[in-house]
PDB file of C-alpha atoms in Angstrom:
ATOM      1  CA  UNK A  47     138.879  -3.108 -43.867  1.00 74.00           C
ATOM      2  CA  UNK A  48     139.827  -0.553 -46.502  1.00 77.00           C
ATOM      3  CA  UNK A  49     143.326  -0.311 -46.496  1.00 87.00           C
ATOM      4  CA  UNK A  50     144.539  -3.277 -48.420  1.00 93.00           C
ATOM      5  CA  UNK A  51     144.752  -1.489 -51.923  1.00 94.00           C
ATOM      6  CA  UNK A  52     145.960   2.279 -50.065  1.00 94.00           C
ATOM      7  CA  UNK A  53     148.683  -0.029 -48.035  1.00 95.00           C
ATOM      8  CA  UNK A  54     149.837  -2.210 -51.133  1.00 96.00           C
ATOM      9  CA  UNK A  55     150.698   0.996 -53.084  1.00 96.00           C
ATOM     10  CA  UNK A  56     152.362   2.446 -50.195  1.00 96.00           C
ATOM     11  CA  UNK A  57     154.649  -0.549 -50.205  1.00 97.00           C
ATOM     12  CA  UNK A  58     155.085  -0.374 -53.916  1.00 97.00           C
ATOM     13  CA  UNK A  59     156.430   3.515 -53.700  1.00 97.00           C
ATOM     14  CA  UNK A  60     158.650   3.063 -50.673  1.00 97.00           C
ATOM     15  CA  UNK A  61     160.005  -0.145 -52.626  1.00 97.00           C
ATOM     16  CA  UNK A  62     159.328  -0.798 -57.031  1.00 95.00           C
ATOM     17  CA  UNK A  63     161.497  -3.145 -57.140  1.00 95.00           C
ATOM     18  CA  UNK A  64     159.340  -5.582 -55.138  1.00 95.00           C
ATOM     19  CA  UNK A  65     156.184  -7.947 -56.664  1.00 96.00           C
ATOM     20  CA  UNK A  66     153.380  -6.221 -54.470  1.00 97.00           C
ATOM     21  CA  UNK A  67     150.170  -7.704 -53.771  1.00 97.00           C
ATOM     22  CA  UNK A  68     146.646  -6.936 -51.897  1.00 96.00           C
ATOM     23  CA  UNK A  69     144.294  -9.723 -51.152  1.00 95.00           C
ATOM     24  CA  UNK A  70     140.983  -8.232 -50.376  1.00 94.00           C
ATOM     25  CA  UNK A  71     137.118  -9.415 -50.217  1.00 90.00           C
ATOM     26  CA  UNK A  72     134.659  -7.964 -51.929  1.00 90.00           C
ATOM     27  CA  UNK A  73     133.313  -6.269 -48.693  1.00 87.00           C
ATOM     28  CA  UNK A  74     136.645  -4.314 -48.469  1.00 86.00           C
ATOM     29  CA  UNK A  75     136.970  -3.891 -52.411  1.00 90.00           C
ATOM     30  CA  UNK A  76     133.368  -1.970 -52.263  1.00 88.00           C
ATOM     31  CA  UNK A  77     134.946   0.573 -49.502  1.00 85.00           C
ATOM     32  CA  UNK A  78     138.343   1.986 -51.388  1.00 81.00           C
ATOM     33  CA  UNK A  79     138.089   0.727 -55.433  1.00 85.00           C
ATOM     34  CA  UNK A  80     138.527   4.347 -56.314  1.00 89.00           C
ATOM     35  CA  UNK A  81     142.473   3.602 -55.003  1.00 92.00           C
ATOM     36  CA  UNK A  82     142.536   1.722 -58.397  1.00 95.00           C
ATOM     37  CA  UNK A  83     142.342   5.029 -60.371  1.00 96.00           C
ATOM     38  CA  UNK A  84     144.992   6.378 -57.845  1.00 96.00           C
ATOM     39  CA  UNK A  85     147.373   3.231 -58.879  1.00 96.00           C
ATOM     40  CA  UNK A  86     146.942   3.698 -62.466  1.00 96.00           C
ATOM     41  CA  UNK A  87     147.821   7.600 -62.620  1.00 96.00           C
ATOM     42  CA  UNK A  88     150.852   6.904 -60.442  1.00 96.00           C
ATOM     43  CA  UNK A  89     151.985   4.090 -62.704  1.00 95.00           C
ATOM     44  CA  UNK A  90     152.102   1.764 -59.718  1.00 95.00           C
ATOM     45  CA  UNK A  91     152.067  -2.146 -60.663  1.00 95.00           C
ATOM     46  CA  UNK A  92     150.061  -4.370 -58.045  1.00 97.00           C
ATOM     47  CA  UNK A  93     148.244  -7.436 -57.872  1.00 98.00           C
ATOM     48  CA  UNK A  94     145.136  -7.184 -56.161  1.00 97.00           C
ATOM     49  CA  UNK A  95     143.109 -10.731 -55.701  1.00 97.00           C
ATOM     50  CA  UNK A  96     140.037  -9.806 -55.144  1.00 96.00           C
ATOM     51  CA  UNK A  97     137.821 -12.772 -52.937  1.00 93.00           C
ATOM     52  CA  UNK A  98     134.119 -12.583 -54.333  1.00 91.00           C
ATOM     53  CA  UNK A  99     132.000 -14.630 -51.647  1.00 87.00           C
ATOM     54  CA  UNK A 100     129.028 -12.450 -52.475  1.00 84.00           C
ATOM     55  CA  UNK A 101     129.133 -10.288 -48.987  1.00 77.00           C
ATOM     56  CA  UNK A 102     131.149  -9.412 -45.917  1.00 71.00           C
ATOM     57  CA  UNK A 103     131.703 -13.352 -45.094  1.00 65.00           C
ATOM     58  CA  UNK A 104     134.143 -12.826 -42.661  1.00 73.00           C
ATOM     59  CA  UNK A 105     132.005 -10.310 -40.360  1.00 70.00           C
ATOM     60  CA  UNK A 106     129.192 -12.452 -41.110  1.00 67.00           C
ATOM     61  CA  UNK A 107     130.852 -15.535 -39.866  1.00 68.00           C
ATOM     62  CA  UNK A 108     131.498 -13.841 -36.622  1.00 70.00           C
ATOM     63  CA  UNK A 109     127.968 -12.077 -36.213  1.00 68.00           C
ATOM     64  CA  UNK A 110     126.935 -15.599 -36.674  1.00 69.00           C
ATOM     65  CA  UNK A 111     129.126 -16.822 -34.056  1.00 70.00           C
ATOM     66  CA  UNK A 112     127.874 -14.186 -31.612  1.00 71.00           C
ATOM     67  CA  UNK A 113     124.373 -15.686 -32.161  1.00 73.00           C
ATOM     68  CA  UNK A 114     123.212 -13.298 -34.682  1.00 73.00           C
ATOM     69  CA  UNK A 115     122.446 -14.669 -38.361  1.00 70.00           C
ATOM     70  CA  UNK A 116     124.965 -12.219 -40.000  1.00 68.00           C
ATOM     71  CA  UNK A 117     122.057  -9.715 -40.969  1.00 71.00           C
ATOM     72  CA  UNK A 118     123.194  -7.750 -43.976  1.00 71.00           C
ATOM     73  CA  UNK A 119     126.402  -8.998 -44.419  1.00 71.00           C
ATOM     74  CA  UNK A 120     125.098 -10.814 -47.939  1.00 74.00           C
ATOM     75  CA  UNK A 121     125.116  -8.686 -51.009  1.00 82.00           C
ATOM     76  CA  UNK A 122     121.309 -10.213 -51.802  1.00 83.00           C
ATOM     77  CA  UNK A 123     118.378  -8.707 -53.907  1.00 87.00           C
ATOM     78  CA  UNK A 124     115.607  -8.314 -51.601  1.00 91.00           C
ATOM     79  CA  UNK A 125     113.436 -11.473 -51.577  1.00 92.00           C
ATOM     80  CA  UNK A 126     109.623 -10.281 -53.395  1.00 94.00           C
ATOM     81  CA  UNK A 127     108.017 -13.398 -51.765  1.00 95.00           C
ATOM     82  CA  UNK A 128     109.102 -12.807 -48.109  1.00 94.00           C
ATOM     83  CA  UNK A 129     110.610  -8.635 -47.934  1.00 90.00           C
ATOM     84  CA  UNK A 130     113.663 -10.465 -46.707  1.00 87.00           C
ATOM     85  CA  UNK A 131     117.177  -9.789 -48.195  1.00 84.00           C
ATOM     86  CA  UNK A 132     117.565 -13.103 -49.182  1.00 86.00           C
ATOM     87  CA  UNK A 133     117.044 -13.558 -52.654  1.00 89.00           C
ATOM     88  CA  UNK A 134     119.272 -13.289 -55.563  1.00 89.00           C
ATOM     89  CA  UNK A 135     122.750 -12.237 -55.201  1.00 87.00           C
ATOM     90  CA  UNK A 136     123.842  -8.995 -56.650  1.00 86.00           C
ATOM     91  CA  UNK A 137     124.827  -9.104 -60.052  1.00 89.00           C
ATOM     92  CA  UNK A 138     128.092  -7.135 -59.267  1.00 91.00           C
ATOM     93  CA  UNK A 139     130.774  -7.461 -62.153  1.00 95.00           C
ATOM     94  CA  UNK A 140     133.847  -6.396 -60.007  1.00 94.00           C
ATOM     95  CA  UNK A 141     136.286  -7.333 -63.402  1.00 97.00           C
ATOM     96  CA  UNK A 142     134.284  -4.770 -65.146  1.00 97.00           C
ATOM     97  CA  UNK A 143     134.754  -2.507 -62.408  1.00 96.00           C
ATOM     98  CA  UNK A 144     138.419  -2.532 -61.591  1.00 97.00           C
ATOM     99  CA  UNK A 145     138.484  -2.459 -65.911  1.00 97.00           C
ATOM    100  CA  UNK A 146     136.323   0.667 -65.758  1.00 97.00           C
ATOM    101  CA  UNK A 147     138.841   2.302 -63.472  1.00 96.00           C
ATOM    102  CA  UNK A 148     141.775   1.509 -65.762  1.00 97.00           C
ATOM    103  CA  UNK A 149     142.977  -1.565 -64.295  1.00 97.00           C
ATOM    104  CA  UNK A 150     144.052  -4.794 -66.133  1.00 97.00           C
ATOM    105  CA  UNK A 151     140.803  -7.131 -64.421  1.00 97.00           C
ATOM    106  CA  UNK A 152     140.036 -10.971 -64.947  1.00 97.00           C
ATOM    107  CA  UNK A 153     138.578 -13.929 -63.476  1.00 96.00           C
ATOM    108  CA  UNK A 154     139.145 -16.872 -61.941  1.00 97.00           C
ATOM    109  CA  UNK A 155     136.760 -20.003 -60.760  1.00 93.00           C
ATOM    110  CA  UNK A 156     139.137 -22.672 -60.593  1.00 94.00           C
ATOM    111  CA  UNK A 157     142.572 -23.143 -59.124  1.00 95.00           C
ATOM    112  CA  UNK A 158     143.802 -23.291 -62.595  1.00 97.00           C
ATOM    113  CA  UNK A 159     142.731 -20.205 -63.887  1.00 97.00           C
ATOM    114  CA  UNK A 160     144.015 -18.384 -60.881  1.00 97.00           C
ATOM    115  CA  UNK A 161     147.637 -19.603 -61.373  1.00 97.00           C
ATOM    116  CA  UNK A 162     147.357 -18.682 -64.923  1.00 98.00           C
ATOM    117  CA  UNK A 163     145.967 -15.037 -64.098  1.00 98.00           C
ATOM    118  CA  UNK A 164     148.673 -14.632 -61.655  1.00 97.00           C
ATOM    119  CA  UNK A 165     151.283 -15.523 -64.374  1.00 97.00           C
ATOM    120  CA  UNK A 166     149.645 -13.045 -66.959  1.00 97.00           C
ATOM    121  CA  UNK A 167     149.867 -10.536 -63.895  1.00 97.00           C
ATOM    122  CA  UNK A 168     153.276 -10.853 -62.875  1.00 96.00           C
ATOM    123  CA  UNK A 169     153.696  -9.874 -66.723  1.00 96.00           C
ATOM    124  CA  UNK A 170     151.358  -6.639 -66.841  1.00 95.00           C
ATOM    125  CA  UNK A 171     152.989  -3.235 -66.984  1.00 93.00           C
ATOM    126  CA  UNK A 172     150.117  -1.611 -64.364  1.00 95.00           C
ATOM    127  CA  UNK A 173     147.849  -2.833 -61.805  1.00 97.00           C
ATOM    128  CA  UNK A 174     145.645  -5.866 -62.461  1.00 98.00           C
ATOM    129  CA  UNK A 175     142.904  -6.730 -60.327  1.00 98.00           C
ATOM    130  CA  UNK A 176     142.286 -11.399 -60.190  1.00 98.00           C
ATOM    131  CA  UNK A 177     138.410 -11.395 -58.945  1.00 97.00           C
ATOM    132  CA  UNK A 178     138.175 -15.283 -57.932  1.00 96.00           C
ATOM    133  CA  UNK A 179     135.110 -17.043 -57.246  1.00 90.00           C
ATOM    134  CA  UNK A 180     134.264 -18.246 -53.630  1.00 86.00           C
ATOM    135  CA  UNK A 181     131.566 -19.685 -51.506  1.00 75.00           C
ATOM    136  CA  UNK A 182     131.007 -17.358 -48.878  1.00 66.00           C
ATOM    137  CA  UNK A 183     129.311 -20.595 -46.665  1.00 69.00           C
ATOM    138  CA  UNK A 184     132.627 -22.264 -46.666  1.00 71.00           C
ATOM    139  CA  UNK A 185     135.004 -21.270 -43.617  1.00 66.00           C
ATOM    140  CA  UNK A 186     138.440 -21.628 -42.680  1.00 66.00           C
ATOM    141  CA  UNK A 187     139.240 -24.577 -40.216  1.00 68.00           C
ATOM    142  CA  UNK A 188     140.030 -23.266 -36.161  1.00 66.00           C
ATOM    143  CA  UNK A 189     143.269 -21.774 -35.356  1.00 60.00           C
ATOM    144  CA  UNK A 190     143.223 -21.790 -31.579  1.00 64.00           C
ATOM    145  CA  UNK A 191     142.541 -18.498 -30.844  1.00 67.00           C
ATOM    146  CA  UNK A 192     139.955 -16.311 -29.057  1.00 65.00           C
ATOM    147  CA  UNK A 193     138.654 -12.991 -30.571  1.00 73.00           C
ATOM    148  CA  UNK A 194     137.426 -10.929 -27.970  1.00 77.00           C
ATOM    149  CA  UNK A 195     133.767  -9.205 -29.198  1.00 79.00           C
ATOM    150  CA  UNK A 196     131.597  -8.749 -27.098  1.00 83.00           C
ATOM    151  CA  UNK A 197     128.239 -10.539 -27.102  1.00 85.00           C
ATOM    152  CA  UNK A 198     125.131  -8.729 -26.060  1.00 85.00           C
ATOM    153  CA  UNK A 199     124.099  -9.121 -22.402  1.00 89.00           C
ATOM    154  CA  UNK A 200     120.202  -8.838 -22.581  1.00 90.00           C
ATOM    155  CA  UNK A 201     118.256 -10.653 -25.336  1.00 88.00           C
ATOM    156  CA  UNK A 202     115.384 -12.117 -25.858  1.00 90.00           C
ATOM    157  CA  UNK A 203     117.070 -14.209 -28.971  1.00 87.00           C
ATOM    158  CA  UNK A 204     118.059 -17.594 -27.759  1.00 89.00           C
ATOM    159  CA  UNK A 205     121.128 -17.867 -30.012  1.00 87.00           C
ATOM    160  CA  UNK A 206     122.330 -14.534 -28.512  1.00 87.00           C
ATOM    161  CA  UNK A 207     121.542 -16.091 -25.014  1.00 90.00           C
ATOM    162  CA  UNK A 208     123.666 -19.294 -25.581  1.00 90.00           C
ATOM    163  CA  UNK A 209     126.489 -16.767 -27.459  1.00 87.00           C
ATOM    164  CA  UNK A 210     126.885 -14.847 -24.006  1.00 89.00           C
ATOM    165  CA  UNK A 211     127.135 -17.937 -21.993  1.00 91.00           C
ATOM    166  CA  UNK A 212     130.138 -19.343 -24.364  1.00 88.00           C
ATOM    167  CA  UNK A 213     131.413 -15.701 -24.325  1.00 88.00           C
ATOM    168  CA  UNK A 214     131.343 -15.768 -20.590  1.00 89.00           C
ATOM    169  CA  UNK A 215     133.642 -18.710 -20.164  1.00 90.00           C
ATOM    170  CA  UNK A 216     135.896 -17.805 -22.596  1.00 86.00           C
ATOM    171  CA  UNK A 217     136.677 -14.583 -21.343  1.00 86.00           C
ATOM    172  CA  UNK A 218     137.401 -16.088 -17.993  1.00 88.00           C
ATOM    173  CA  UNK A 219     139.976 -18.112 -20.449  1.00 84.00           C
ATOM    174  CA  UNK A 220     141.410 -15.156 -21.969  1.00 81.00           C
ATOM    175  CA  UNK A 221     145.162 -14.398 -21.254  1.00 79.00           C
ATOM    176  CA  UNK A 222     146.582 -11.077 -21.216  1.00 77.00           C
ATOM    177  CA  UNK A 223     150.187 -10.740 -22.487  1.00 77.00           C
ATOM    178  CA  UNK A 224     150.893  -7.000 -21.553  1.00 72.00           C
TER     179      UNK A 224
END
């Protein structure tokens, strides 16, 4: 996480000629979006779709999946009724961001607007940042694989528990290919 914008302009300098883009979540964007500035000084033209789910979905899909409930991976106000980060999501304006960094930025919520924003960036002279609209809840179907990560041995959750007994049968699945 983090190198999607540094790595995109690295492939625009070794190559210009070539339609370079970065797809990144919002997790990510938060880490490097001072690349941007870094783009626009060396003239550098990329597309960077930007996935707003409102978090680190992806990590907290698999803290989920290791029995956890993905604590702190939401970008939530903290909840005044209960103390709990679960309130209100963030009011972050990442268009407005990449803009303030001298970016071309827009939106997208529909499938429509993307492919238009995508056409108007193929046609901008600099780097252009496409923020589209997601639901961090929905996930992307299985893809037969196994990522190894390690659930916690000792717990007294019983989500954890049941997490280490699947992760104990699937590593006696896992195949080694070196």
């Amino acid at each position: 996480m983090g190198y999607e914008i540094p790595g995109a302009m690295g492939v625009k300098m070794a190559d210009p000629s070539r339609e370079v883009y970065a797809f990144v979540g919002d997790g990510t964007y938060l880490m490097m979006p001072s690349e941007i500035v870094t783009a626009v000084q060396e003239g550098l033209n990329i597309i960077i779709v930007l996935v707003n789910n409102h978090g680190f979905s992806s990590i907290g899909g698999l803290s989920q999946s290791l029995g956890s409930a993905g604590f702190g991976t939401g970008f939530r106000m903290r909840n005044p009724n209960n103390g709990q980060l679960n309130g209100e999501y963030l009011p972050v304006d990442f268009a407005a961001n990449a803009h303030s960094l001298g970016a071309e930025a827009m939106s997208a919520c529909t499938i429509e607007q993307f492919r238009q924003a995508l056409q108007e960036a193929r046609k901008a002279a600099k780097t252009t940042v496409i923020v589209v609209e997601t639901d961090g809840e929905v996930r992307v179907p299985g893809y037969d694989s196994w990522w190894d990560v390690a659930v916690a041995e000792t717990s007294t959750m019983d989500n954890v528990k049941k997490a280490r007994e699947e992760y104990e049968k699937s590593l006696k699945q896992e195949r080694h290919f070196l």
